[in-house]
Each structure stands twice: as C-alpha cells, then as structure tokens.
Amino acid sequence: MLALGCSDGMVRVCDVNNGRIVHQIAARASISCLDWVAEDKSSTQSRNSAPFDNILNIDVTASLPKLSPLPTVSAPDSIFTSKLVLDSMINSSFMSDESSMIDILVNGDGDSRIAFNIFGHFSIEYIQFPSSLEKLTPISHASSADLSFHAFIVESQDHSLFILPLRVHFIRRFGNDLAHISSTSTKVQALLIYISDVIGAIGTEWKGMESALLRPMKSLEDILIAEKDSDIVLRLLETLILGVPNDTFKGWISNHLSDRVIRAWRKTTSTAYENIRKLLLESLIPACERAVVLTTRVRGLARWRERGAHLGLNPDSYTHIIDALTLIMGKAHRLIWDLNKEYDHFKPFIQWIKFLLDDVTNHDSTSEDSDTPIETAKVATYITDYLHNQTMANYFSADGAAKENSTNLNDLVDILRKLCEKAFRESSDAMKNHLAFGIPLKLVENITAKKLHMSTRVIHRESESYMYTAISSEPNPKVVSLLRLDISGNFAELTSCMVRSAGFTIPTESIESLEFVDDEKLMLLLHSIDPASSKNKARVVSLEFEKLFAERAVIIDTRELNSAVCSVQFSADMSEPVWNQCRTFTDDFMPIALAVNGCKGRRVGSVIADDNHRFLVFDLDDDEAADEEELGDDTMNE
C-alpha cells in the first residue's frame, strides 16, 4: 500500500500493484505531513496482556472459506479482482505475528490537526493541537519503536520550527485489545468495500441482462405504438393463446429476430443469471458471514464490563451491525430464490420465441429444446409478472420507501456502512482521551520549510530514549546541525531536557537531502558548488552520527534557553567529518533526491535523476566506494 497526501485534504491509500485507490481518509485542510510507522516486533511482546487473552487470540475466521476474487468483467474498477489484494486485506489471519504488530498512518493538515489511522483504516480523527498554542502546521513526524512517543516538527506563522511531543497512552493501556479492535475495524471496512463491489458487479450483470431483453422488446413496442397499440403484454398473451401470430408480430419476427439474435439473447441472459447467483452465493453471503463473525467477536469484548467499557465499546452498536448484516444475507437468499423462479420461467419464454421464429420463417429447428413441450403457463407468467417487472428491479431500483425500510440492497449496504462508522467512532473517541501533548520546544527561527532539509528519528537504547534531528537550511546550505534530545524521563516535557548539539560544514558542496538510515548512520546527498571544476557532480555519503556527539558535542540545558536550540553554537568542531561510504555521480546521472529504507531485511537506498525519469536503487550495506564500474552493478530503472 502507498499513502498519498493531497492538497484537497484527502489521504488516498493506493494498491501499488495496480494503482487503484483502496481507501480514502478526509481531512479538513491540505495535507502538510504524512508518515506511516510500524511497531517494532519486540514491542508487541512487552505490550500489556490481560487474563484470558489466549481466548481472544483464537482466530475463527481462519476456519472460514476464503473469499473469491471478483470477476474483472463485471467489477473492472474493484481492487478485489486481484487475489493478492484480497488475501492480504481480507483472507489473511489477523492473529499472525506480523499482523498483530500495530502500524499507524499519521497525517497532519494546515489547520493544526493530526489524525491517526491504525492499520490505515481505524481512524482517530481530528486530533487538535492544544488551544493554548498558536496556529502550527505539522511538516514532519517521528515515533518511538513502541509507538508510545511521537514527535512532530511544526511550523508557526512566523516561520519558526518547533518540536511538539505527543505521548500516546492507549497503545500500552489497551494492550492487545487495541490490536483486536483496530484489526477488526480494518477487516470489516475492507469487507464493506468488497460487499459494495459485489453489489456493483451484480448490478452490472443485471444491466447486461436487462439490455438483452429490452432490445427486441423495444422494437416490438415501437411497432405497436406506430399502430396506436402500446399494450405489449396483452398482444404477447393474445399470440400465446391463439397460437398464431398476427401480421404485426410476423413483421416484428421477420425483421428484428433471427437465430443469431435469439441465441445471443438466451446466452447473455443465462450467463447473467448464473453469474448473479454465483456472486450472491460465493461472494456476498460469505463476506457477510465473515463480517458477522468479526463483529460478534468485538461485541463479546464490549459485553465484558471489565475491559469493554474503557475501550469505548457499546455492545448495542455491534448488535445493530449484526442485524444489518443478517438483513442483507436474508435479502440475498431471497433474491437467489426469486432469480431461480424467474429463470425457470424465462427458459420456456425464450423457447416459445424461438418456436414463433421457426414457424414464421418455415425453418426446421435444430435446437436442443425443439422436441421439449413448451410450458405455456410459465410463458404466460413470465409475460405478466417478469417482462416489465424483473426480479432484480425489486432489489436495486428505488422503491420510494425510507432507507431503513427499503429492500434496495444499495440502501442496506449504505445503512451498514453508517452503523460501522458509528460503532468504530465510539471506540476511537475513547482513545482520544489517552493522548497528551507536551510543551513545544523552539528549534529554528525565521526559516522557510520549502528551503529546509531535515530528518528526525527516535531511538531507544537499553533504558534510555533519545530524539535525533538533523537540519540543513538556507542561508547556510553547507552546514548540518545535529541535535540529540534526552527524552528518557518525562516524554512530554522537552523544555526540561538536556540537548547535545553537534554539527559540521562541507566547504565545497551543498546539501540537497539527508536521511537517517537507522540507529547508527546518517546519509546525505551532496552537490558540487562549482560543477565546472569538479569531475564528480554529486555524491551520496554516510557517517556514524553518534561519533560526532562523542567528539564535538555542545551540551544545552533547555531550561536555561531563551531562544531557539539551533541558535546556540552547533559544535565545538565544525570541520567536515570522515565519511563511511561514498557514491559518486557524473553528468550521466545527476541525482536530485534521496530516499532510504534501513529496515532489517530491506536496507536499500534510492536516488532520482534530474530528468525525473531515471532512478537508481543501491545496497545500503555496500562498504566500498562506488566508482563508475560499481554503479553498473546497481539497479537502474526508467
């Protein structure tokens, strides 16, 4: 999944395999900050566990049949035509080690608000910055490995940068229940998308079936209207009872029907009937059953007074969801029954139409049902009951009733969606009460975020925790300032912590990008200030940043600080450090942006060229300097 923060205030989560939008999250202003952070595996083991947790760890959904991908013909825009997406979002067990690790999609907007989306779907929306603060726009985010501490770099209206700490208590306080609730919410919301897509696919099949019927019937109706007779049902019944078509019907049959037309009519309608029944039996009903199982599980937790109340769970809300799902399943079963009944009448009707064609054209029929007696009673029933009132219309057309009393499947799914939003919002609102902002610490004064290169990382070592920030900005694009804030004590009070400041200058190059790779290394993208006199136009270099603090740090007590942290002397020594790694670039490939992933098992870096078409992916653990020959071993894409 890829999350995109957009200027229209929407966060769009896309499937990277096909680019389709999986989920949308609405903010109230342009997105200014976006980050997707995951809990460290070791943190899940330290999370609070309560008695009987093993009972909750039983994943009943693993025993349910897996849902089938939707057909691309009738659901071309659905993400669930891909088995890979379906398995990852719905069919996978959420009790596995990997899926029990909480991840949070964090976004901030220009109206001093942030939002947490656990597993990308369970939303804790519109978390407002403290009212005592001036308007602040979040531009960067970092979190601790256990996600209990979050730090936002925010910009004020006078272009000063602050570090705003946030303590998230609900992750540890709710223990494993948080994973259960948020994963259930994510699965149920994915199932809602799947159910909506199934309903859409059924509607597409119905439109095809309806079109196959309307084409020949419309031509007959036009002929009758031209003769000032618009009662098509009466004329069809008259022809059925008399057994001999009149001249009007003979003209219609001769000019508008043929073996090919009737075969296509029969095939289109029969295929649509079968596809609709298959979607109902193999997709819609199993998806509702799976949603009932998941919802029942949370309702059981809600009824557990010792644990459900503080989670904000209301058992009645989940009962309403189960009732809505039960109603949809009942309608689906009834629709299958009605479709079977309609199809049982359609077959003799199309057989009779074929008989009329053969009779009018004096053609000897070679079809399979030519020797089968026509059930005229069923033909009459189809003409009177189904020709102008197809079964599907009763389940998909607006019936004029209020939504809560509607038989329209689209209305019922809309009601279900609102019930789910209400139930999960109650829980997310309870979690808002377990958030605590600290006092912001001024980092830099008079700076424009567009001219800023910055990276932030929270590191936990044994019993101590630190927040590292690396900054480079105009008017000193050759200078890097490194800060280490000791947040081991009170996470929320940065204004009473000790800060170590270090820095360095790169005399002949400007800094275009910088990123913390992991807990040890900082990587920078450098451009030569005088390209004409330098063979190497750009470099990607890295260093062990902790050594800088050991060798040249200045210690700052924020309690005695009356100005921005970066206004104090950066370092006792500002000379260029010794680089651990160095990759050089010439005119053939001029990188303008850098991205790194230092996670264990992934550990790759990437740079994009100035033509915005080519990018280079390289191994972060390659210790040798990269000359032209080595660059050929990296992965280049366009």
XYZ file of C-alpha atoms in Angstrom:
638
model
C 0.000 0.000 0.000
C 1.086 3.568 -0.754
C -0.407 6.570 1.056
C -0.678 9.879 -0.800
C -1.393 13.173 0.981
C -3.150 15.571 -1.357
C -3.786 19.311 -1.408
C -7.561 18.735 -1.460
C -7.375 17.414 2.105
C -7.646 13.740 1.166
C -5.263 10.936 2.055
C -5.558 8.290 -0.643
C -4.279 4.794 0.091
C -3.424 3.010 -3.165
C -2.548 -0.533 -4.111
C 0.963 -0.335 -5.583
C 0.307 -3.361 -7.814
C -2.352 -1.656 -9.924
C -2.577 1.962 -8.715
C -6.208 1.662 -7.634
C -7.439 3.583 -4.598
C -8.129 1.213 -1.707
C -9.210 3.718 0.916
C -9.679 7.473 1.327
C -9.338 9.500 4.505
C -10.800 13.001 4.560
C -9.096 15.832 6.409
C -10.376 19.410 6.579
C -7.389 21.158 5.026
C -4.461 20.481 2.721
C -2.242 17.619 3.910
C 1.073 19.003 5.175
C 2.601 15.922 6.819
C 2.287 12.191 6.136
C 4.083 9.233 7.692
C 3.374 5.506 8.051
C 5.099 3.982 11.078
C 5.079 0.412 12.351
C 5.524 -1.035 15.794
C 8.783 -2.854 16.408
C 8.357 -6.601 16.770
C 9.937 -6.573 20.228
C 7.332 -4.039 21.381
C 4.435 -6.435 20.843
C 5.923 -8.774 23.436
C 6.087 -6.010 26.065
C 2.544 -4.830 25.402
C 0.199 -5.278 28.350
C -1.519 -8.639 28.310
C -4.546 -9.429 30.409
C -6.074 -12.685 31.634
C -7.915 -14.732 29.006
C -6.015 -13.058 26.136
C -5.408 -16.510 24.703
C -9.150 -16.885 24.232
C -9.199 -13.702 22.132
C -6.250 -14.993 20.126
C -8.375 -17.756 18.641
C -8.933 -16.670 15.046
C -12.237 -18.189 13.958
C -12.012 -16.526 10.529
C -9.097 -18.827 9.671
C -11.622 -21.675 9.549
C -13.980 -19.831 7.207
C -13.838 -20.398 3.437
C -11.661 -17.831 1.693
C -13.477 -15.259 -0.394
C -13.109 -15.437 -4.164
C -11.708 -12.634 -6.325
C -14.349 -10.672 -8.198
C -14.648 -11.062 -11.990
C -12.883 -8.309 -13.901
C -15.695 -8.167 -16.487
C -18.408 -7.104 -14.054
C -16.147 -5.358 -11.492
C -13.370 -3.729 -13.557
C -12.702 -0.968 -11.022
C -12.595 -3.178 -7.926
C -9.297 -3.783 -6.150
C -10.591 -7.231 -5.208
C -10.200 -8.637 -8.703
C -6.649 -9.319 -7.501
C -6.236 -12.438 -5.375
C -3.098 -10.911 -3.858
C -5.013 -7.878 -2.554
C -7.953 -9.994 -1.405
C -5.709 -12.347 0.562
C -3.737 -9.540 2.187
C -6.745 -7.398 3.164
C -9.421 -9.980 3.994
C -8.417 -13.629 3.772
C -5.236 -13.346 5.831
C -5.297 -14.220 9.510
C -5.051 -11.075 11.651
C -3.714 -13.112 14.567
C -0.372 -13.820 12.885
C 2.798 -12.352 14.388
C 3.181 -9.838 11.579
C -0.427 -8.622 11.533
C -0.559 -8.232 15.323
C 2.132 -5.543 15.025
C 0.347 -2.204 15.043
C 1.082 0.293 12.293
C -0.206 3.864 12.205
C -0.728 6.106 9.195
C -0.156 9.616 10.583
C -1.275 12.708 8.738
C -1.312 16.380 9.627
C -3.034 19.312 7.940
C -2.726 23.059 7.741
C -5.344 23.672 10.441
C -3.211 22.470 13.388
C -4.693 18.986 13.372
C -3.355 15.466 13.090
C -5.046 12.106 12.606
C -4.008 8.537 13.402
C -5.201 5.705 11.185
C -4.319 2.364 12.747
C -3.733 -0.271 10.058
C -4.603 2.530 7.611
C -8.369 2.204 8.289
C -9.207 2.526 12.004
C -9.282 6.305 12.274
C -8.682 8.539 15.281
C -9.589 11.755 13.515
C -9.184 15.479 14.092
C -6.750 15.470 16.990
C -6.429 19.196 17.620
C -3.212 20.751 18.859
C -3.575 22.366 22.310
C -5.655 25.564 22.091
C -3.019 27.442 24.090
C -0.631 27.227 21.139
C -0.639 29.482 18.105
C -1.533 28.014 14.735
C 1.066 25.353 13.923
C 1.424 23.333 10.724
C 2.984 19.859 11.105
C 5.636 19.194 8.445
C 7.494 16.139 9.757
C 6.928 13.239 12.146
C 8.913 10.610 14.061
C 7.938 7.993 16.629
C 9.472 5.586 19.104
C 9.729 1.875 18.315
C 6.726 1.044 20.515
C 4.695 3.993 19.065
C 4.102 5.383 22.558
C 6.003 8.623 21.838
C 5.506 10.807 18.765
C 7.301 13.998 17.847
C 6.057 16.490 15.258
C 8.178 19.163 13.666
C 5.717 22.038 13.270
C 5.986 25.437 11.584
C 4.492 28.553 13.144
C 3.069 31.513 11.288
C 6.315 33.480 11.801
C 8.271 30.632 10.110
C 9.795 29.231 13.274
C 10.128 25.476 13.726
C 9.142 23.701 16.934
C 9.331 20.132 18.191
C 5.886 19.192 19.542
C 5.896 15.986 21.626
C 2.884 13.705 21.916
C 2.522 10.864 24.371
C 0.170 8.076 23.207
C -1.036 6.176 26.251
C -3.694 3.972 24.684
C -1.275 1.586 22.968
C 0.110 0.249 26.243
C -3.041 0.882 28.283
C -5.349 -1.044 25.957
C -2.776 -3.784 25.470
C -3.623 -6.466 22.935
C -7.259 -5.306 22.849
C -6.172 -2.385 20.667
C -4.801 -4.764 18.044
C -8.026 -6.785 18.170
C -10.309 -3.754 17.792
C -8.297 -1.938 15.131
C -7.634 -5.081 13.078
C -11.321 -5.998 13.266
C -12.255 -2.497 12.139
C -9.790 -2.736 9.250
C -11.096 -6.137 8.172
C -14.743 -5.090 8.456
C -14.140 -1.922 6.433
C -12.331 -3.959 3.784
C -15.307 -6.328 3.741
C -17.634 -3.337 3.301
C -15.670 -2.312 0.208
C -15.822 -5.918 -1.013
C -19.590 -6.124 -0.383
C -20.157 -2.813 -2.199
C -18.095 -4.061 -5.136
C -20.111 -7.305 -5.217
C -23.348 -5.308 -5.303
C -21.874 -3.208 -8.120
C -20.861 -6.353 -10.039
C -24.376 -7.786 -9.627
C -25.810 -4.512 -10.917
C -23.531 -4.685 -13.963
C -24.703 -8.234 -14.741
C -28.318 -7.142 -14.355
C -27.829 -4.226 -16.752
C -26.477 -6.656 -19.341
C -29.435 -8.983 -18.838
C -31.882 -6.086 -18.968
C -30.302 -4.764 -22.147
C -30.603 -8.184 -23.826
C -34.361 -8.168 -23.080
C -35.031 -4.516 -23.900
C -33.515 -4.537 -27.400
C -36.069 -6.930 -29.015
C -38.952 -5.788 -26.804
C -38.287 -2.120 -27.609
C -38.524 -2.809 -31.335
C -41.869 -4.602 -30.807
C -43.138 -1.768 -28.628
C -42.231 0.818 -31.281
C -44.161 -1.150 -33.909
C -47.220 -1.370 -31.659
C -47.069 2.343 -30.838
C -46.933 3.132 -34.551
C -50.168 1.180 -34.849
C -51.626 3.042 -31.857
C -51.417 -0.024 -29.630
C -48.986 0.160 -26.744
C -50.113 -2.854 -24.660
C -47.254 -5.239 -25.414
C -48.212 -7.664 -22.625
C -51.751 -8.075 -23.961
C -50.541 -8.662 -27.526
C -47.983 -11.267 -26.392
C -50.653 -13.091 -24.378
C -53.019 -12.944 -27.329
C -50.390 -14.541 -29.562
C -49.681 -17.190 -26.934
C -53.372 -18.121 -26.513
C -54.229 -18.124 -30.230
C -51.016 -19.915 -31.163
C -50.745 -17.942 -34.413
C -49.019 -14.538 -34.626
C -50.837 -11.751 -36.462
C -49.263 -9.748 -39.272
C -47.761 -7.233 -36.827
C -45.959 -9.953 -34.928
C -44.907 -11.676 -38.119
C -43.314 -8.428 -39.329
C -41.513 -7.978 -35.993
C -40.228 -11.552 -36.018
C -39.106 -11.418 -39.645
C -37.371 -8.025 -39.420
C -35.932 -7.992 -35.892
C -35.364 -11.586 -34.816
C -33.070 -14.316 -36.113
C -31.372 -17.452 -34.837
C -28.287 -15.415 -34.007
C -30.271 -12.772 -32.099
C -32.166 -15.350 -30.052
C -29.006 -17.335 -29.311
C -27.281 -14.160 -28.099
C -30.369 -13.240 -26.071
C -30.517 -16.662 -24.463
C -26.768 -16.805 -23.800
C -26.497 -13.278 -22.355
C -29.466 -13.778 -20.052
C -28.497 -17.296 -18.932
C -24.905 -16.195 -18.248
C -26.130 -13.193 -16.277
C -28.464 -15.333 -14.169
C -25.642 -17.750 -13.399
C -23.100 -15.006 -12.636
C -25.512 -13.197 -10.307
C -26.286 -16.383 -8.404
C -22.573 -17.143 -8.179
C -21.791 -13.643 -6.847
C -24.527 -13.981 -4.264
C -23.601 -17.480 -3.127
C -19.813 -17.313 -3.337
C -19.119 -13.654 -2.583
C -21.880 -11.609 -0.940
C -23.212 -14.119 1.587
C -19.748 -15.443 2.650
C -18.494 -11.838 3.030
C -21.450 -11.008 5.285
C -20.868 -14.182 7.298
C -17.227 -13.265 7.781
C -18.221 -9.752 8.874
C -20.718 -11.222 11.371
C -18.005 -13.402 12.904
C -15.631 -10.437 13.258
C -18.306 -8.137 14.654
C -19.566 -10.753 17.098
C -16.048 -11.082 18.439
C -15.829 -7.359 19.235
C -19.352 -7.377 20.669
C -18.236 -10.097 23.072
C -15.371 -7.871 24.194
C -17.809 -4.941 24.548
C -20.033 -7.018 26.844
C -17.047 -7.770 29.062
C -17.541 -4.943 31.557
C -14.031 -5.009 32.983
C -12.483 -4.426 29.568
C -15.125 -3.219 27.139
C -16.195 -0.007 28.866
C -12.808 1.749 28.934
C -12.340 0.845 25.263
C -15.436 2.861 24.369
C -17.223 -0.248 23.074
C -21.025 -0.233 23.076
C -22.445 -3.764 22.577
C -25.710 -2.366 21.191
C -23.841 -0.677 18.321
C -22.357 -4.004 17.245
C -25.727 -5.722 17.622
C -27.156 -3.225 15.116
C -24.311 -4.069 12.702
C -25.035 -7.800 13.023
C -28.756 -7.153 12.465
C -27.960 -5.167 9.292
C -25.689 -7.946 8.017
C -28.351 -10.538 8.789
C -30.911 -8.494 6.849
C -28.589 -8.271 3.817
C -27.976 -12.032 3.924
C -31.730 -12.643 4.171
C -32.311 -10.417 1.142
C -29.538 -12.217 -0.740
C -31.063 -15.630 -0.045
C -34.486 -14.330 -1.074
C -33.002 -12.869 -4.264
C -31.481 -16.239 -5.154
C -34.892 -17.865 -4.650
C -36.647 -15.241 -6.798
C -33.964 -15.418 -9.512
C -34.271 -19.186 -9.748
C -38.022 -18.782 -10.086
C -37.666 -16.106 -12.789
C -35.093 -18.119 -14.718
C -37.367 -21.151 -14.559
C -39.981 -19.038 -16.403
C -37.524 -17.372 -18.791
C -36.432 -20.662 -20.347
C -39.897 -21.617 -21.719
C -40.439 -17.979 -22.771
C -37.311 -17.860 -24.938
C -38.193 -21.371 -26.209
C -41.590 -20.035 -27.317
C -39.996 -17.016 -29.049
C -37.722 -19.426 -30.932
C -40.773 -21.523 -31.894
C -42.510 -18.418 -33.311
C -39.410 -17.579 -35.352
C -39.218 -21.094 -36.797
C -42.951 -21.048 -37.544
C -42.879 -17.673 -39.309
C -39.721 -18.395 -41.303
C -40.694 -22.046 -42.045
C -37.412 -23.125 -40.535
C -36.869 -26.586 -39.096
C -35.407 -26.087 -35.631
C -32.285 -27.999 -34.707
C -32.017 -26.634 -31.176
C -31.754 -28.876 -28.154
C -35.220 -27.981 -26.845
C -37.086 -28.301 -30.171
C -38.701 -31.545 -29.022
C -39.395 -30.300 -25.497
C -43.004 -29.286 -24.895
C -43.420 -25.578 -24.217
C -44.852 -24.867 -20.775
C -47.331 -22.202 -21.855
C -48.434 -21.472 -18.286
C -44.891 -20.450 -17.388
C -44.631 -18.396 -20.591
C -47.793 -16.536 -19.604
C -46.465 -15.974 -16.078
C -43.180 -14.602 -17.451
C -45.051 -12.198 -19.734
C -47.344 -10.898 -16.992
C -45.018 -10.999 -13.975
C -41.440 -10.549 -15.219
C -41.409 -8.845 -18.615
C -41.900 -5.342 -17.148
C -41.020 -6.173 -13.560
C -37.801 -8.123 -13.425
C -36.818 -9.653 -10.082
C -33.618 -7.620 -9.900
C -35.548 -4.357 -10.078
C -37.150 -5.141 -6.720
C -33.700 -5.284 -5.087
C -31.855 -2.496 -6.905
C -34.368 0.149 -8.016
C -35.528 2.909 -5.695
C -38.804 1.825 -4.125
C -39.751 5.131 -2.544
C -39.544 3.761 0.979
C -37.379 5.205 3.726
C -33.887 3.708 3.733
C -34.435 1.796 6.962
C -37.486 0.104 5.385
C -36.001 -0.236 1.916
C -35.455 -3.517 0.085
C -32.815 -1.895 -2.119
C -29.501 -3.661 -1.494
C -27.543 -0.471 -2.125
C -29.544 1.294 0.599
C -28.991 -1.591 3.021
C -25.232 -1.542 2.423
C -25.228 2.245 2.941
C -27.027 1.764 6.284
C -24.500 -0.923 7.242
C -21.600 1.401 6.440
C -23.011 4.162 8.646
C -23.579 1.729 11.526
C -19.968 0.546 11.277
C -18.656 4.110 11.189
C -20.690 4.970 14.297
C -19.533 1.893 16.249
C -15.856 2.307 15.496
C -16.006 6.086 16.039
C -17.163 5.461 19.612
C -14.006 3.487 20.262
C -11.701 5.958 18.503
C -13.212 8.835 20.519
C -12.353 6.942 23.731
C -8.745 6.670 22.547
C -8.516 10.446 22.093
C -8.773 10.757 25.872
C -5.453 8.910 26.187
C -3.341 11.421 24.238
C -1.133 14.039 25.932
C 0.677 16.843 24.116
C 3.763 18.340 25.697
C 5.125 21.871 25.560
C 6.738 22.654 22.173
C 10.464 23.340 22.008
C 11.620 26.030 19.560
C 14.070 24.520 17.129
C 14.846 27.165 14.480
C 13.748 30.741 13.896
C 12.896 32.507 10.628
C 13.058 29.590 8.252
C 11.025 28.567 5.216
C 10.056 24.908 5.171
C 10.461 24.771 1.372
C 14.191 25.546 1.775
C 14.672 23.011 4.560
C 16.326 19.575 4.589
C 15.525 17.694 7.758
C 15.261 14.189 9.193
C 14.086 13.059 12.621
C 14.455 9.743 14.425
C 13.547 8.444 17.906
C 15.996 5.824 19.230
C 15.713 3.651 22.321
C 18.929 2.238 23.799
C 18.542 -0.019 26.832
C 16.712 2.150 29.397
C 17.349 5.466 27.655
C 15.478 7.185 24.825
C 16.722 9.926 22.527
C 15.284 12.036 19.749
C 17.719 12.896 16.961
C 17.175 15.717 14.467
C 19.396 16.643 11.524
C 18.809 20.038 9.875
C 20.277 21.885 6.922
C 18.705 25.027 5.510
C 19.349 28.305 3.792
C 21.130 30.656 4.185
C 23.735 28.028 5.206
C 23.150 25.107 2.800
C 26.655 23.726 3.517
C 26.069 23.355 7.280
C 24.386 20.439 9.063
C 23.184 20.786 12.638
C 22.593 17.602 14.663
C 20.579 17.567 17.886
C 20.140 14.782 20.418
C 17.360 15.311 22.957
C 17.328 13.097 26.028
C 13.670 12.071 26.429
C 14.267 9.233 28.872
C 12.455 10.979 31.705
C 9.236 12.843 31.027
C 8.462 12.240 27.369
C 6.151 15.221 27.153
C 8.476 17.836 28.656
C 11.120 18.682 26.081
C 11.509 22.101 27.686
C 13.269 20.496 30.653
C 15.559 18.029 28.917
C 19.250 18.000 28.080
C 20.265 18.555 24.454
C 23.552 17.662 22.823
C 24.327 19.682 19.725
C 26.877 18.787 17.060
C 27.460 19.945 13.519
C 29.763 20.099 10.552
C 30.410 22.097 7.408
C 31.006 20.819 3.882
C 33.081 23.561 2.216
C 32.734 22.822 -1.492
C 29.320 21.176 -1.661
C 25.684 21.992 -0.897
C 23.348 19.605 0.898
C 20.358 18.573 -1.216
C 18.882 15.861 1.005
C 19.589 13.991 4.227
C 18.041 10.933 5.884
C 18.647 8.833 8.973
C 19.277 5.315 7.676
C 18.950 3.514 11.007
C 20.026 3.990 14.635
C 23.667 4.474 13.613
C 24.021 6.148 10.214
C 23.048 9.425 8.573
C 23.088 9.623 4.755
C 23.396 12.838 2.711
C 23.071 13.788 -0.952
C 25.661 16.469 -1.864
C 26.000 18.619 -4.979
C 29.219 20.280 -6.057
C 29.030 24.097 -5.733
C 31.371 24.522 -8.720
C 30.467 21.694 -11.163
C 32.790 23.034 -13.872
C 35.921 22.391 -11.790
C 34.824 19.051 -10.361
C 34.732 15.650 -12.047
C 32.167 14.391 -9.570
C 28.976 16.410 -9.820
C 27.233 14.768 -6.864
C 27.885 12.344 -4.013
C 25.870 10.181 -1.654
C 27.782 9.874 1.608
C 27.108 8.451 5.051
C 28.594 8.758 8.537
C 28.104 7.352 12.025
C 26.416 10.318 13.673
C 26.878 9.168 17.275
C 30.642 9.648 16.922
C 30.072 13.344 16.266
C 28.342 13.733 19.626
C 31.167 11.875 21.350
C 33.843 14.027 19.696
C 32.421 17.544 19.363
C 29.090 17.943 21.191
C 27.901 21.078 22.979
C 25.525 20.376 25.890
C 22.436 22.602 26.189
C 20.016 22.728 29.121
C 16.672 23.755 27.596
C 15.514 25.121 30.961
C 18.144 27.855 30.624
C 17.462 28.509 26.947
C 15.662 31.708 25.925
C 15.988 31.263 22.155
C 15.831 28.523 19.538
C 18.007 25.479 20.135
C 19.793 25.902 16.804
C 20.726 29.478 17.631
C 23.286 28.121 20.108
C 26.733 27.160 18.875
C 26.275 23.947 16.910
C 29.504 22.215 17.768
C 32.971 22.590 19.235
C 34.360 21.498 15.855
C 32.586 22.270 12.548
C 35.060 20.557 10.187
C 33.910 18.050 7.544
C 33.678 14.539 9.052
C 35.196 11.328 7.714
C 32.637 9.527 5.553
C 31.970 5.805 5.939
C 30.578 5.357 2.458
C 30.689 7.417 -0.692
C 28.976 7.045 -4.057
C 29.920 9.488 -6.782
C 27.919 10.639 -9.801
C 28.930 12.394 -13.015
C 26.962 14.243 -15.713
C 25.453 10.960 -16.955
C 23.282 10.688 -13.842
C 22.651 13.730 -11.669
C 20.636 12.797 -8.535
C 18.331 15.425 -7.050
C 16.544 13.493 -4.287
C 17.390 10.695 -1.860
C 15.265 8.092 -0.060
C 16.408 5.245 2.189
C 14.876 2.236 3.903
C 17.086 0.979 6.715
C 14.698 -1.700 7.993
C 16.228 -5.097 8.596
C 15.887 -7.298 5.533
C 15.218 -4.365 3.190
C 18.119 -1.886 3.572
C 18.139 -0.128 0.224
C 18.615 3.439 -0.895
C 17.349 5.216 -3.972
C 18.104 8.425 -5.840
C 16.147 10.027 -8.667
C 17.833 11.790 -11.587
C 17.292 15.406 -12.555
C 15.309 14.326 -15.659
C 12.623 12.915 -13.305
C 12.583 9.695 -15.346
C 15.505 7.608 -14.127
C 16.197 6.357 -10.623
C 18.916 4.254 -9.089
C 18.467 1.685 -6.304
C 21.542 0.667 -4.311
C 22.536 -1.547 -1.387
C 22.968 0.383 1.857
C 25.447 -2.134 3.226
C 27.922 -1.874 0.339
C 31.020 -0.693 2.196
C 33.141 0.046 -0.857
C 33.200 3.400 -2.577
C 31.095 3.313 -5.731
C 33.026 4.232 -8.834
C 31.637 4.050 -12.367
C 32.174 0.285 -12.582
C 30.342 -0.343 -9.306
C 27.396 1.842 -10.325
C 26.797 -0.586 -13.174
C 26.052 -3.301 -10.600
C 23.237 -1.284 -9.039
C 19.687 -1.364 -10.306
C 18.834 1.415 -12.762
C 15.242 1.946 -13.861
C 13.483 4.394 -16.108
